[in-house]
PDB file of C-alpha atoms in Angstrom:
ATOM      1  CA  GLY A  14      84.913 120.525 114.753  1.00 91.00           C
ATOM      2  CA  ILE A  15      84.459 117.371 116.810  1.00 92.00           C
ATOM      3  CA  GLY A  16      83.001 115.568 113.799  1.00 92.00           C
ATOM      4  CA  ASN A  17      85.968 116.506 111.616  1.00 92.00           C
ATOM      5  CA  THR A  18      88.419 115.421 114.309  1.00 93.00           C
ATOM      6  CA  LEU A  19      86.690 112.057 114.721  1.00 94.00           C
ATOM      7  CA  ARG A  20      86.564 111.548 110.963  1.00 93.00           C
ATOM      8  CA  VAL A  21      90.334 111.943 110.670  1.00 94.00           C
ATOM      9  CA  ALA A  22      91.001 109.851 113.776  1.00 94.00           C
ATOM     10  CA  ILE A  23      88.751 106.886 112.917  1.00 95.00           C
ATOM     11  CA  ILE A  24      89.735 106.609 109.250  1.00 95.00           C
ATOM     12  CA  GLY A  25      93.361 107.257 110.168  1.00 96.00           C
ATOM     13  CA  VAL A  26      93.460 104.500 112.790  1.00 96.00           C
ATOM     14  CA  ILE A  27      92.051 101.949 110.331  1.00 96.00           C
ATOM     15  CA  LEU A  28      94.450 102.850 107.510  1.00 97.00           C
ATOM     16  CA  THR A  29      97.414 103.095 109.886  1.00 96.00           C
ATOM     17  CA  THR A  30      96.739  99.634 111.290  1.00 96.00           C
ATOM     18  CA  VAL A  31      96.603  98.039 107.843  1.00 96.00           C
ATOM     19  CA  LEU A  32      99.634  99.862 106.433  1.00 96.00           C
ATOM     20  CA  GLY A  33     101.756  99.538 109.562  1.00 95.00           C
ATOM     21  CA  THR A  34     101.032  95.814 109.931  1.00 94.00           C
ATOM     22  CA  LEU A  35     101.969  95.131 106.311  1.00 94.00           C
ATOM     23  CA  LEU A  36     105.190  97.111 106.716  1.00 95.00           C
ATOM     24  CA  GLY A  37     106.052  95.314 109.948  1.00 93.00           C
ATOM     25  CA  ILE A  38     105.536  91.892 108.380  1.00 92.00           C
ATOM     26  CA  GLY A  39     107.427  93.039 105.285  1.00 92.00           C
ATOM     27  CA  ARG A  40     110.508  93.623 107.426  1.00 91.00           C
ATOM     28  CA  PHE A  41     110.770  89.810 107.737  1.00 88.00           C
ATOM     29  CA  SER A  42     110.350  89.110 104.023  1.00 88.00           C
ATOM     30  CA  HIS A  43     112.903  86.833 102.350  1.00 87.00           C
ATOM     31  CA  ASN A  44     112.790  89.194  99.371  1.00 91.00           C
ATOM     32  CA  ALA A  45     115.598  91.711  99.840  1.00 93.00           C
ATOM     33  CA  LEU A  46     113.813  94.372  97.784  1.00 95.00           C
ATOM     34  CA  VAL A  47     110.605  94.178  99.857  1.00 94.00           C
ATOM     35  CA  ARG A  48     112.604  94.131 103.075  1.00 93.00           C
ATOM     36  CA  GLY A  49     114.673  97.121 101.972  1.00 94.00           C
ATOM     37  CA  LEU A  50     111.642  99.155 100.870  1.00 96.00           C
ATOM     38  CA  CYS A  51     109.919  98.580 104.210  1.00 95.00           C
ATOM     39  CA  TYR A  52     113.072  99.553 106.075  1.00 95.00           C
ATOM     40  CA  GLY A  53     113.510 102.677 103.956  1.00 96.00           C
ATOM     41  CA  TYR A  54     109.882 103.696 104.497  1.00 95.00           C
ATOM     42  CA  VAL A  55     110.221 103.429 108.276  1.00 95.00           C
ATOM     43  CA  GLU A  56     113.463 105.383 108.396  1.00 95.00           C
ATOM     44  CA  LEU A  57     112.129 108.114 106.088  1.00 95.00           C
ATOM     45  CA  PHE A  58     108.730 108.844 107.575  1.00 95.00           C
ATOM     46  CA  ARG A  59     109.640 108.185 111.213  1.00 94.00           C
ATOM     47  CA  ASN A  60     112.465 110.736 111.243  1.00 95.00           C
ATOM     48  CA  ILE A  61     110.660 113.694 109.638  1.00 94.00           C
ATOM     49  CA  PRO A  62     108.474 115.774 111.994  1.00 94.00           C
ATOM     50  CA  VAL A  63     104.794 115.183 111.408  1.00 94.00           C
ATOM     51  CA  LEU A  64     104.071 118.918 111.006  1.00 94.00           C
ATOM     52  CA  LEU A  65     106.481 119.114 108.076  1.00 95.00           C
ATOM     53  CA  GLN A  66     104.818 116.095 106.514  1.00 94.00           C
ATOM     54  CA  LEU A  67     101.393 117.709 106.817  1.00 95.00           C
ATOM     55  CA  LEU A  68     102.705 120.854 105.140  1.00 94.00           C
ATOM     56  CA  MET A  69     104.364 118.767 102.409  1.00 94.00           C
ATOM     57  CA  TRP A  70     101.145 116.953 101.557  1.00 94.00           C
ATOM     58  CA  TYR A  71      99.201 120.209 101.659  1.00 93.00           C
ATOM     59  CA  LEU A  72     101.607 121.768  99.158  1.00 93.00           C
ATOM     60  CA  VAL A  73     101.248 118.715  96.923  1.00 90.00           C
ATOM     61  CA  PHE A  74      97.460 118.968  96.895  1.00 90.00           C
ATOM     62  CA  THR A  75      97.324 122.748  96.477  1.00 88.00           C
ATOM     63  CA  GLU A  76     100.285 123.359  94.144  1.00 89.00           C
ATOM     64  CA  VAL A  77     101.116 120.213  92.181  1.00 88.00           C
ATOM     65  CA  LEU A  78      97.626 118.956  91.319  1.00 86.00           C
ATOM     66  CA  PRO A  79      95.780 120.467  88.324  1.00 87.00           C
ATOM     67  CA  ASP A  80      93.274 123.272  88.657  1.00 85.00           C
ATOM     68  CA  PRO A  81      89.607 122.462  89.421  1.00 82.00           C
ATOM     69  CA  PHE A  82      88.514 123.253  85.851  1.00 82.00           C
ATOM     70  CA  ASP A  83      90.953 120.644  84.467  1.00 82.00           C
ATOM     71  CA  PRO A  84      90.938 117.763  86.991  1.00 85.00           C
ATOM     72  CA  VAL A  85      92.534 114.357  86.680  1.00 86.00           C
ATOM     73  CA  SER A  86      89.746 111.895  85.902  1.00 85.00           C
ATOM     74  CA  ALA A  87      89.477 108.129  86.268  1.00 85.00           C
ATOM     75  CA  PHE A  88      86.720 106.332  84.311  1.00 82.00           C
ATOM     76  CA  GLY A  89      84.711 109.564  84.305  1.00 80.00           C
ATOM     77  CA  LEU A  90      83.670 108.830  87.901  1.00 83.00           C
ATOM     78  CA  PHE A  91      86.565 110.071  90.050  1.00 88.00           C
ATOM     79  CA  TYR A  92      88.073 113.550  89.864  1.00 89.00           C
ATOM     80  CA  LEU A  93      91.197 114.849  91.583  1.00 88.00           C
ATOM     81  CA  SER A  94      92.316 118.471  91.529  1.00 87.00           C
ATOM     82  CA  LYS A  95      93.312 121.359  93.764  1.00 86.00           C
ATOM     83  CA  GLY A  96      89.639 121.597  94.685  1.00 84.00           C
ATOM     84  CA  GLY A  97      89.669 118.152  96.300  1.00 87.00           C
ATOM     85  CA  PHE A  98      88.667 114.604  95.441  1.00 89.00           C
ATOM     86  CA  GLN A  99      85.166 113.946  94.087  1.00 89.00           C
ATOM     87  CA  TYR A 100      83.707 110.465  93.843  1.00 87.00           C
ATOM     88  CA  PRO A 101      80.276 108.831  93.325  1.00 89.00           C
ATOM     89  CA  ILE A 102      78.140 107.572  96.180  1.00 86.00           C
ATOM     90  CA  PRO A 103      74.805 105.768  96.264  1.00 85.00           C
ATOM     91  CA  VAL A 104      71.713 107.814  96.974  1.00 85.00           C
ATOM     92  CA  LEU A 105      70.739 106.740 100.458  1.00 83.00           C
ATOM     93  CA  GLY A 106      67.328 105.223 100.963  1.00 85.00           C
ATOM     94  CA  LEU A 107      65.492 102.298 102.513  1.00 88.00           C
ATOM     95  CA  GLY A 108      67.502  99.731 100.560  1.00 88.00           C
ATOM     96  CA  GLN A 109      70.857 100.937 101.893  1.00 88.00           C
ATOM     97  CA  GLY A 110      69.503 101.106 105.427  1.00 90.00           C
ATOM     98  CA  LEU A 111      68.197  97.528 105.301  1.00 92.00           C
ATOM     99  CA  ALA A 112      71.489  96.409 103.747  1.00 93.00           C
ATOM    100  CA  ALA A 113      73.338  97.850 106.748  1.00 93.00           C
ATOM    101  CA  VAL A 114      70.924  96.096 109.116  1.00 94.00           C
ATOM    102  CA  GLY A 115      71.429  92.861 107.178  1.00 94.00           C
ATOM    103  CA  ALA A 116      75.209  93.213 107.439  1.00 95.00           C
ATOM    104  CA  VAL A 117      74.954  93.613 111.226  1.00 95.00           C
ATOM    105  CA  ILE A 118      72.769  90.510 111.445  1.00 96.00           C
ATOM    106  CA  GLY A 119      75.248  88.714 109.194  1.00 94.00           C
ATOM    107  CA  LEU A 120      78.093  89.577 111.567  1.00 95.00           C
ATOM    108  CA  GLY A 121      76.170  87.934 114.400  1.00 95.00           C
ATOM    109  CA  LEU A 122      75.460  84.822 112.330  1.00 95.00           C
ATOM    110  CA  ALA A 123      79.085  84.653 111.219  1.00 94.00           C
ATOM    111  CA  TRP A 124      80.205  84.781 114.852  1.00 95.00           C
ATOM    112  CA  PHE A 125      77.920  81.853 115.728  1.00 95.00           C
ATOM    113  CA  TYR A 126      79.141  79.940 112.663  1.00 94.00           C
ATOM    114  CA  ARG A 127      82.785  80.345 113.684  1.00 93.00           C
ATOM    115  CA  ARG A 128      82.016  79.055 117.178  1.00 93.00           C
ATOM    116  CA  TRP A 129      80.179  76.074 115.691  1.00 93.00           C
ATOM    117  CA  ALA A 130      82.991  75.355 113.200  1.00 91.00           C
ATOM    118  CA  ARG A 131      85.632  75.539 115.913  1.00 89.00           C
ATOM    119  CA  ARG A 132      83.634  73.172 118.139  1.00 91.00           C
ATOM    120  CA  LYS A 133      83.183  70.678 115.272  1.00 89.00           C
ATOM    121  CA  PHE A 134      86.890  70.849 114.494  1.00 86.00           C
ATOM    122  CA  GLU A 135      87.737  69.934 118.085  1.00 87.00           C
ATOM    123  CA  GLN A 136      85.287  67.028 117.943  1.00 89.00           C
ATOM    124  CA  THR A 137      86.009  65.610 114.483  1.00 86.00           C
ATOM    125  CA  GLY A 138      89.238  67.216 113.242  1.00 81.00           C
ATOM    126  CA  HIS A 139      87.436  68.309 110.061  1.00 84.00           C
ATOM    127  CA  VAL A 140      88.551  71.800 109.005  1.00 80.00           C
ATOM    128  CA  ARG A 141      85.871  74.224 107.839  1.00 84.00           C
ATOM    129  CA  SER A 142      86.363  77.661 106.337  1.00 84.00           C
ATOM    130  CA  MET A 143      86.806  80.255 109.061  1.00 84.00           C
ATOM    131  CA  PHE A 144      87.049  83.237 106.719  1.00 87.00           C
ATOM    132  CA  TRP A 145      85.285  82.871 103.381  1.00 90.00           C
ATOM    133  CA  VAL A 146      82.083  81.332 104.751  1.00 92.00           C
ATOM    134  CA  PRO A 147      81.657  84.091 107.396  1.00 92.00           C
ATOM    135  CA  VAL A 148      82.351  86.722 104.717  1.00 93.00           C
ATOM    136  CA  GLY A 149      79.761  85.067 102.480  1.00 94.00           C
ATOM    137  CA  ILE A 150      77.209  85.095 105.313  1.00 94.00           C
ATOM    138  CA  VAL A 151      77.695  88.819 105.901  1.00 95.00           C
ATOM    139  CA  LEU A 152      77.485  89.653 102.194  1.00 95.00           C
ATOM    140  CA  ALA A 153      74.424  87.444 101.681  1.00 95.00           C
ATOM    141  CA  CYS A 154      72.562  89.079 104.565  1.00 95.00           C
ATOM    142  CA  ALA A 155      73.488  92.541 103.262  1.00 94.00           C
ATOM    143  CA  VAL A 156      72.262  91.663  99.758  1.00 95.00           C
ATOM    144  CA  LEU A 157      68.997  90.266 101.150  1.00 94.00           C
ATOM    145  CA  GLY A 158      68.422  93.526 103.041  1.00 93.00           C
ATOM    146  CA  TRP A 159      69.183  95.529  99.901  1.00 92.00           C
ATOM    147  CA  VAL A 160      66.733  93.458  97.863  1.00 92.00           C
ATOM    148  CA  ALA A 161      64.084  93.734 100.602  1.00 91.00           C
ATOM    149  CA  GLY A 162      64.453  97.526 100.386  1.00 88.00           C
ATOM    150  CA  GLY A 163      63.646  97.531  96.690  1.00 87.00           C
ATOM    151  CA  ALA A 164      67.191  96.984  95.358  1.00 87.00           C
ATOM    152  CA  PRO A 165      67.843 100.693  94.689  1.00 87.00           C
ATOM    153  CA  THR A 166      70.573 101.463  92.138  1.00 86.00           C
ATOM    154  CA  ALA A 167      70.561 105.277  92.129  1.00 85.00           C
ATOM    155  CA  TRP A 168      73.964 106.951  92.349  1.00 83.00           C
ATOM    156  CA  ASN A 169      75.015 110.535  92.835  1.00 84.00           C
ATOM    157  CA  LEU A 170      77.712 111.008  90.183  1.00 83.00           C
ATOM    158  CA  PRO A 171      80.126 113.918  89.765  1.00 83.00           C
ATOM    159  CA  SER A 172      80.931 115.096  86.257  1.00 75.00           C
ATOM    160  CA  ARG A 173      82.982 117.799  84.583  1.00 71.00           C
ATOM    161  CA  GLY A 174      81.272 121.115  83.991  1.00 63.00           C
ATOM    162  CA  ASP A 175      82.487 124.298  82.318  1.00 56.00           C
ATOM    163  CA  GLY A 176      84.428 125.575  85.293  1.00 54.00           C
ATOM    164  CA  MET A 177      84.530 122.823  87.904  1.00 55.00           C
ATOM    165  CA  VAL A 178      83.381 119.324  88.707  1.00 58.00           C
ATOM    166  CA  GLU A 179      79.601 119.115  88.720  1.00 54.00           C
ATOM    167  CA  GLY A 180      77.150 116.300  88.062  1.00 52.00           C
ATOM    168  CA  GLY A 181      73.733 114.875  88.627  1.00 49.00           C
ATOM    169  CA  VAL A 182      71.808 112.239  90.460  1.00 45.00           C
ATOM    170  CA  ILE A 183      70.988 109.282  88.267  1.00 42.00           C
ATOM    171  CA  ASP A 184      67.606 108.957  89.924  1.00 41.00           C
ATOM    172  CA  PRO A 185      64.879 111.357  91.110  1.00 36.00           C
ATOM    173  CA  ALA A 186      65.605 110.371  94.706  1.00 37.00           C
ATOM    174  CA  GLN A 187      66.770 113.071  97.104  1.00 38.00           C
ATOM    175  CA  THR A 188      70.339 113.187  98.415  1.00 35.00           C
ATOM    176  CA  ARG A 189      71.307 113.531 102.066  1.00 36.00           C
ATOM    177  CA  ASP A 190      74.380 114.505 104.085  1.00 37.00           C
ATOM    178  CA  VAL A 191      76.469 111.543 105.279  1.00 36.00           C
ATOM    179  CA  LEU A 192      79.182 111.695 107.979  1.00 35.00           C
ATOM    180  CA  GLY A 193      79.919 115.341 107.297  1.00 35.00           C
ATOM    181  CA  LEU A 194      81.043 114.730 103.702  1.00 38.00           C
ATOM    182  CA  ALA A 195      80.466 117.527 101.238  1.00 37.00           C
ATOM    183  CA  LEU A 196      77.480 115.823  99.632  1.00 35.00           C
ATOM    184  CA  ALA A 197      75.040 117.875  97.589  1.00 37.00           C
ATOM    185  CA  ALA A 198      72.687 117.106  94.749  1.00 39.00           C
ATOM    186  CA  GLY A 199      74.624 116.915  91.510  1.00 47.00           C
ATOM    187  CA  ARG A 200      78.125 116.846  93.053  1.00 59.00           C
ATOM    188  CA  GLY A 201      78.618 113.338  94.348  1.00 70.00           C
ATOM    189  CA  ALA A 202      80.717 113.312  97.496  1.00 82.00           C
ATOM    190  CA  ALA A 203      83.945 115.232  97.976  1.00 86.00           C
ATOM    191  CA  VAL A 204      86.799 115.582 100.415  1.00 88.00           C
ATOM    192  CA  THR A 205      88.883 118.733 100.634  1.00 90.00           C
ATOM    193  CA  PRO A 206      92.650 119.015 100.046  1.00 91.00           C
ATOM    194  CA  GLU A 207      93.038 119.919 103.719  1.00 93.00           C
ATOM    195  CA  PHE A 208      91.386 116.679 104.810  1.00 93.00           C
ATOM    196  CA  MET A 209      93.498 114.588 102.448  1.00 94.00           C
ATOM    197  CA  ALA A 210      96.697 116.320 103.583  1.00 94.00           C
ATOM    198  CA  VAL A 211      95.931 115.726 107.258  1.00 95.00           C
ATOM    199  CA  LEU A 212      94.831 112.131 106.728  1.00 95.00           C
ATOM    200  CA  LEU A 213      97.781 111.059 104.581  1.00 95.00           C
ATOM    201  CA  GLY A 214     100.304 112.902 106.737  1.00 95.00           C
ATOM    202  CA  LEU A 215      99.090 111.280 109.957  1.00 96.00           C
ATOM    203  CA  VAL A 216      98.677 107.823 108.402  1.00 96.00           C
ATOM    204  CA  PHE A 217     102.125 107.684 106.772  1.00 97.00           C
ATOM    205  CA  TYR A 218     103.830 109.097 109.860  1.00 96.00           C
ATOM    206  CA  THR A 219     102.105 106.873 112.425  1.00 96.00           C
ATOM    207  CA  ALA A 220     102.355 103.754 110.232  1.00 96.00           C
ATOM    208  CA  SER A 221     106.148 103.924 110.492  1.00 96.00           C
ATOM    209  CA  PHE A 222     105.880 103.567 114.277  1.00 96.00           C
ATOM    210  CA  VAL A 223     103.223 100.866 114.018  1.00 96.00           C
ATOM    211  CA  ALA A 224     105.525  98.907 111.713  1.00 95.00           C
ATOM    212  CA  GLU A 225     108.217  98.903 114.400  1.00 95.00           C
ATOM    213  CA  VAL A 226     105.657  97.840 117.013  1.00 95.00           C
ATOM    214  CA  VAL A 227     104.582  94.897 114.853  1.00 94.00           C
ATOM    215  CA  ARG A 228     108.194  93.977 114.095  1.00 93.00           C
ATOM    216  CA  ALA A 229     109.100  93.988 117.794  1.00 93.00           C
ATOM    217  CA  GLY A 230     106.038  91.875 118.614  1.00 93.00           C
ATOM    218  CA  ILE A 231     106.921  89.282 115.990  1.00 91.00           C
ATOM    219  CA  GLN A 232     110.537  89.151 117.148  1.00 91.00           C
ATOM    220  CA  SER A 233     109.371  88.533 120.716  1.00 91.00           C
ATOM    221  CA  VAL A 234     107.945  85.149 119.693  1.00 91.00           C
ATOM    222  CA  SER A 235     110.416  82.328 120.265  1.00 90.00           C
ATOM    223  CA  HIS A 236     111.997  80.894 117.126  1.00 89.00           C
ATOM    224  CA  GLY A 237     110.997  77.476 118.421  1.00 91.00           C
ATOM    225  CA  GLN A 238     107.385  78.404 117.674  1.00 91.00           C
ATOM    226  CA  VAL A 239     108.301  78.975 114.019  1.00 88.00           C
ATOM    227  CA  GLU A 240     110.082  75.628 113.882  1.00 90.00           C
ATOM    228  CA  ALA A 241     107.114  73.898 115.524  1.00 92.00           C
ATOM    229  CA  ALA A 242     104.741  75.418 112.957  1.00 90.00           C
ATOM    230  CA  SER A 243     106.998  74.257 110.123  1.00 89.00           C
ATOM    231  CA  SER A 244     107.123  70.743 111.557  1.00 91.00           C
ATOM    232  CA  LEU A 245     103.312  70.653 111.400  1.00 88.00           C
ATOM    233  CA  GLY A 246     103.441  71.410 107.685  1.00 87.00           C
ATOM    234  CA  LEU A 247     102.122  74.966 107.934  1.00 85.00           C
ATOM    235  CA  SER A 248     103.105  77.386 105.198  1.00 85.00           C
ATOM    236  CA  LYS A 249     104.876  80.635 106.056  1.00 83.00           C
ATOM    237  CA  GLY A 250     101.615  82.552 105.698  1.00 82.00           C
ATOM    238  CA  GLN A 251      99.749  80.110 107.934  1.00 84.00           C
ATOM    239  CA  SER A 252     102.554  80.187 110.496  1.00 88.00           C
ATOM    240  CA  MET A 253     102.417  83.980 110.628  1.00 86.00           C
ATOM    241  CA  ARG A 254      98.603  84.113 110.816  1.00 85.00           C
ATOM    242  CA  LEU A 255      97.916  81.175 113.144  1.00 86.00           C
ATOM    243  CA  VAL A 256     101.001  80.864 115.331  1.00 91.00           C
ATOM    244  CA  ILE A 257     103.217  83.958 115.399  1.00 90.00           C
ATOM    245  CA  LEU A 258     100.837  86.939 115.276  1.00 89.00           C
ATOM    246  CA  PRO A 259      98.410  85.599 117.941  1.00 90.00           C
ATOM    247  CA  GLN A 260     101.328  85.253 120.368  1.00 92.00           C
ATOM    248  CA  ALA A 261     102.816  88.576 119.323  1.00 92.00           C
ATOM    249  CA  LEU A 262      99.588  90.450 120.091  1.00 91.00           C
ATOM    250  CA  ARG A 263     100.303  90.477 123.831  1.00 91.00           C
ATOM    251  CA  VAL A 264     103.394  92.565 123.047  1.00 91.00           C
ATOM    252  CA  ILE A 265     101.840  94.553 120.196  1.00 93.00           C
ATOM    253  CA  ILE A 266      98.589  95.776 121.771  1.00 93.00           C
ATOM    254  CA  PRO A 267      99.910  98.115 124.523  1.00 92.00           C
ATOM    255  CA  PRO A 268     102.275 100.178 122.308  1.00 94.00           C
ATOM    256  CA  MET A 269      99.776 100.004 119.442  1.00 94.00           C
ATOM    257  CA  THR A 270      97.252 101.735 121.693  1.00 93.00           C
ATOM    258  CA  ASN A 271      99.817 104.477 122.290  1.00 94.00           C
ATOM    259  CA  GLN A 272     100.139 105.024 118.538  1.00 95.00           C
ATOM    260  CA  TYR A 273      96.356 105.314 118.167  1.00 95.00           C
ATOM    261  CA  LEU A 274      96.375 107.967 120.887  1.00 95.00           C
ATOM    262  CA  ASN A 275      99.271 109.774 119.212  1.00 94.00           C
ATOM    263  CA  LEU A 276      97.452 109.861 115.882  1.00 95.00           C
ATOM    264  CA  THR A 277      94.298 111.225 117.491  1.00 94.00           C
ATOM    265  CA  LYS A 278      96.150 113.928 119.407  1.00 93.00           C
ATOM    266  CA  ASN A 279      98.415 114.817 116.467  1.00 94.00           C
ATOM    267  CA  SER A 280      95.278 115.645 114.496  1.00 92.00           C
ATOM    268  CA  SER A 281      95.337 118.939 116.415  1.00 92.00           C
ATOM    269  CA  LEU A 282      98.142 119.984 114.024  1.00 93.00           C
ATOM    270  CA  ALA A 283      95.499 120.137 111.283  1.00 91.00           C
ATOM    271  CA  VAL A 284      95.072 123.808 112.137  1.00 90.00           C
ATOM    272  CA  ALA A 285      98.394 124.401 110.343  1.00 90.00           C
ATOM    273  CA  VAL A 286      96.852 123.483 106.966  1.00 91.00           C
ATOM    274  CA  GLY A 287      93.439 125.036 107.542  1.00 89.00           C
ATOM    275  CA  TYR A 288      91.442 121.880 108.277  1.00 91.00           C
ATOM    276  CA  PRO A 289      88.506 122.838 110.547  1.00 91.00           C
ATOM    277  CA  ASP A 290      89.034 120.387 113.412  1.00 90.00           C
ATOM    278  CA  ILE A 291      88.100 121.032 117.037  1.00 92.00           C
ATOM    279  CA  VAL A 292      91.227 123.163 117.640  1.00 92.00           C
ATOM    280  CA  SER A 293      90.585 125.369 114.613  1.00 91.00           C
ATOM    281  CA  ILE A 294      86.918 125.890 115.500  1.00 92.00           C
ATOM    282  CA  ALA A 295      87.770 126.581 119.146  1.00 92.00           C
ATOM    283  CA  ASN A 296      90.406 129.129 118.109  1.00 90.00           C
ATOM    284  CA  THR A 297      87.807 130.928 116.008  1.00 91.00           C
ATOM    285  CA  SER A 298      85.396 130.961 118.952  1.00 92.00           C
ATOM    286  CA  LEU A 299      88.173 132.162 121.236  1.00 91.00           C
ATOM    287  CA  ASN A 300      89.016 135.069 118.945  1.00 91.00           C
ATOM    288  CA  GLN A 301      85.370 136.068 118.601  1.00 93.00           C
ATOM    289  CA  THR A 302      84.401 135.811 122.269  1.00 91.00           C
ATOM    290  CA  GLY A 303      87.649 136.253 124.169  1.00 90.00           C
ATOM    291  CA  ARG A 304      86.776 133.271 126.415  1.00 92.00           C
ATOM    292  CA  ALA A 305      90.151 131.564 126.270  1.00 91.00           C
ATOM    293  CA  VAL A 306      89.815 129.429 129.396  1.00 93.00           C
ATOM    294  CA  GLU A 307      86.454 127.979 128.383  1.00 92.00           C
ATOM    295  CA  CYS A 308      87.596 127.172 124.833  1.00 92.00           C
ATOM    296  CA  ILE A 309      90.807 125.521 126.001  1.00 93.00           C
ATOM    297  CA  ILE A 310      88.865 123.438 128.542  1.00 94.00           C
ATOM    298  CA  VAL A 311      86.522 122.285 125.780  1.00 92.00           C
ATOM    299  CA  ILE A 312      89.492 121.245 123.605  1.00 92.00           C
ATOM    300  CA  MET A 313      91.079 119.354 126.507  1.00 94.00           C
ATOM    301  CA  ALA A 314      87.818 117.632 127.357  1.00 94.00           C
ATOM    302  CA  VAL A 315      87.231 116.538 123.744  1.00 92.00           C
ATOM    303  CA  TYR A 316      90.677 114.978 123.386  1.00 92.00           C
ATOM    304  CA  LEU A 317      90.487 113.380 126.814  1.00 93.00           C
ATOM    305  CA  CYS A 318      87.092 111.767 126.111  1.00 92.00           C
ATOM    306  CA  THR A 319      88.126 110.735 122.593  1.00 90.00           C
ATOM    307  CA  SER A 320      91.349 109.146 123.810  1.00 89.00           C
TER     308      SER A 320
END
């Protein structure tokens, strides 16, 4: 139960941050259509209770999607149906592990490179890449680790069978469970309709609030800062990335933290669509043992520590 709750919370926070930030910036677009769509999104999803949104998405995944024996397929690799979403994953082995280690080392090297580039810029005024070179360092280190591990290319692929999505491993290597995903030999990886309903419902709902947080943060920056950035010859994108957003963060971070907490705690509503989070598992234990106080204390402790 704790693992399922954390899975929804962590993935949800990442997706909410990306979507909400884009919507918040879109509210300042000079394109009336983009600005109107962002405004309409916020007003729609912010004003509908999150429980109703969870139920809506659950009905979409369990009623509107095709049956498991006739799923929607993309490139013969991805399958979507009432039974969930199946997708291919690499068969984990030494190569993937060393690639992860290489990526971590690459992050450290990229951090040192950025410090060096910033110091050289202050000394010489010569601008060096602060994004693409660090990304290249991380990717290069990851690839080196993958090659050092034997450059494995085995994938666990789902495929259509007679009655449901099946498949096989394109390698004799053995599959393993990863992060609680429904991974088994010959089935790729899969997420359930309940998980998708909870994730999308929480992300779309919370992103509407995050968009308003970002919008308020941007509006808190003095217009003189925008004019100063323009006088330096910065484009609108550079002004937003280098001048406005860094100053807006002092206003954005505190309420943004509140939205992360709200998303994590709202995941307790997953019990309404049958997703086995900590509340659902604790309710089952409560019904089987009758120890209500202990189960409720466990739920409270989990959410308190997670938050």
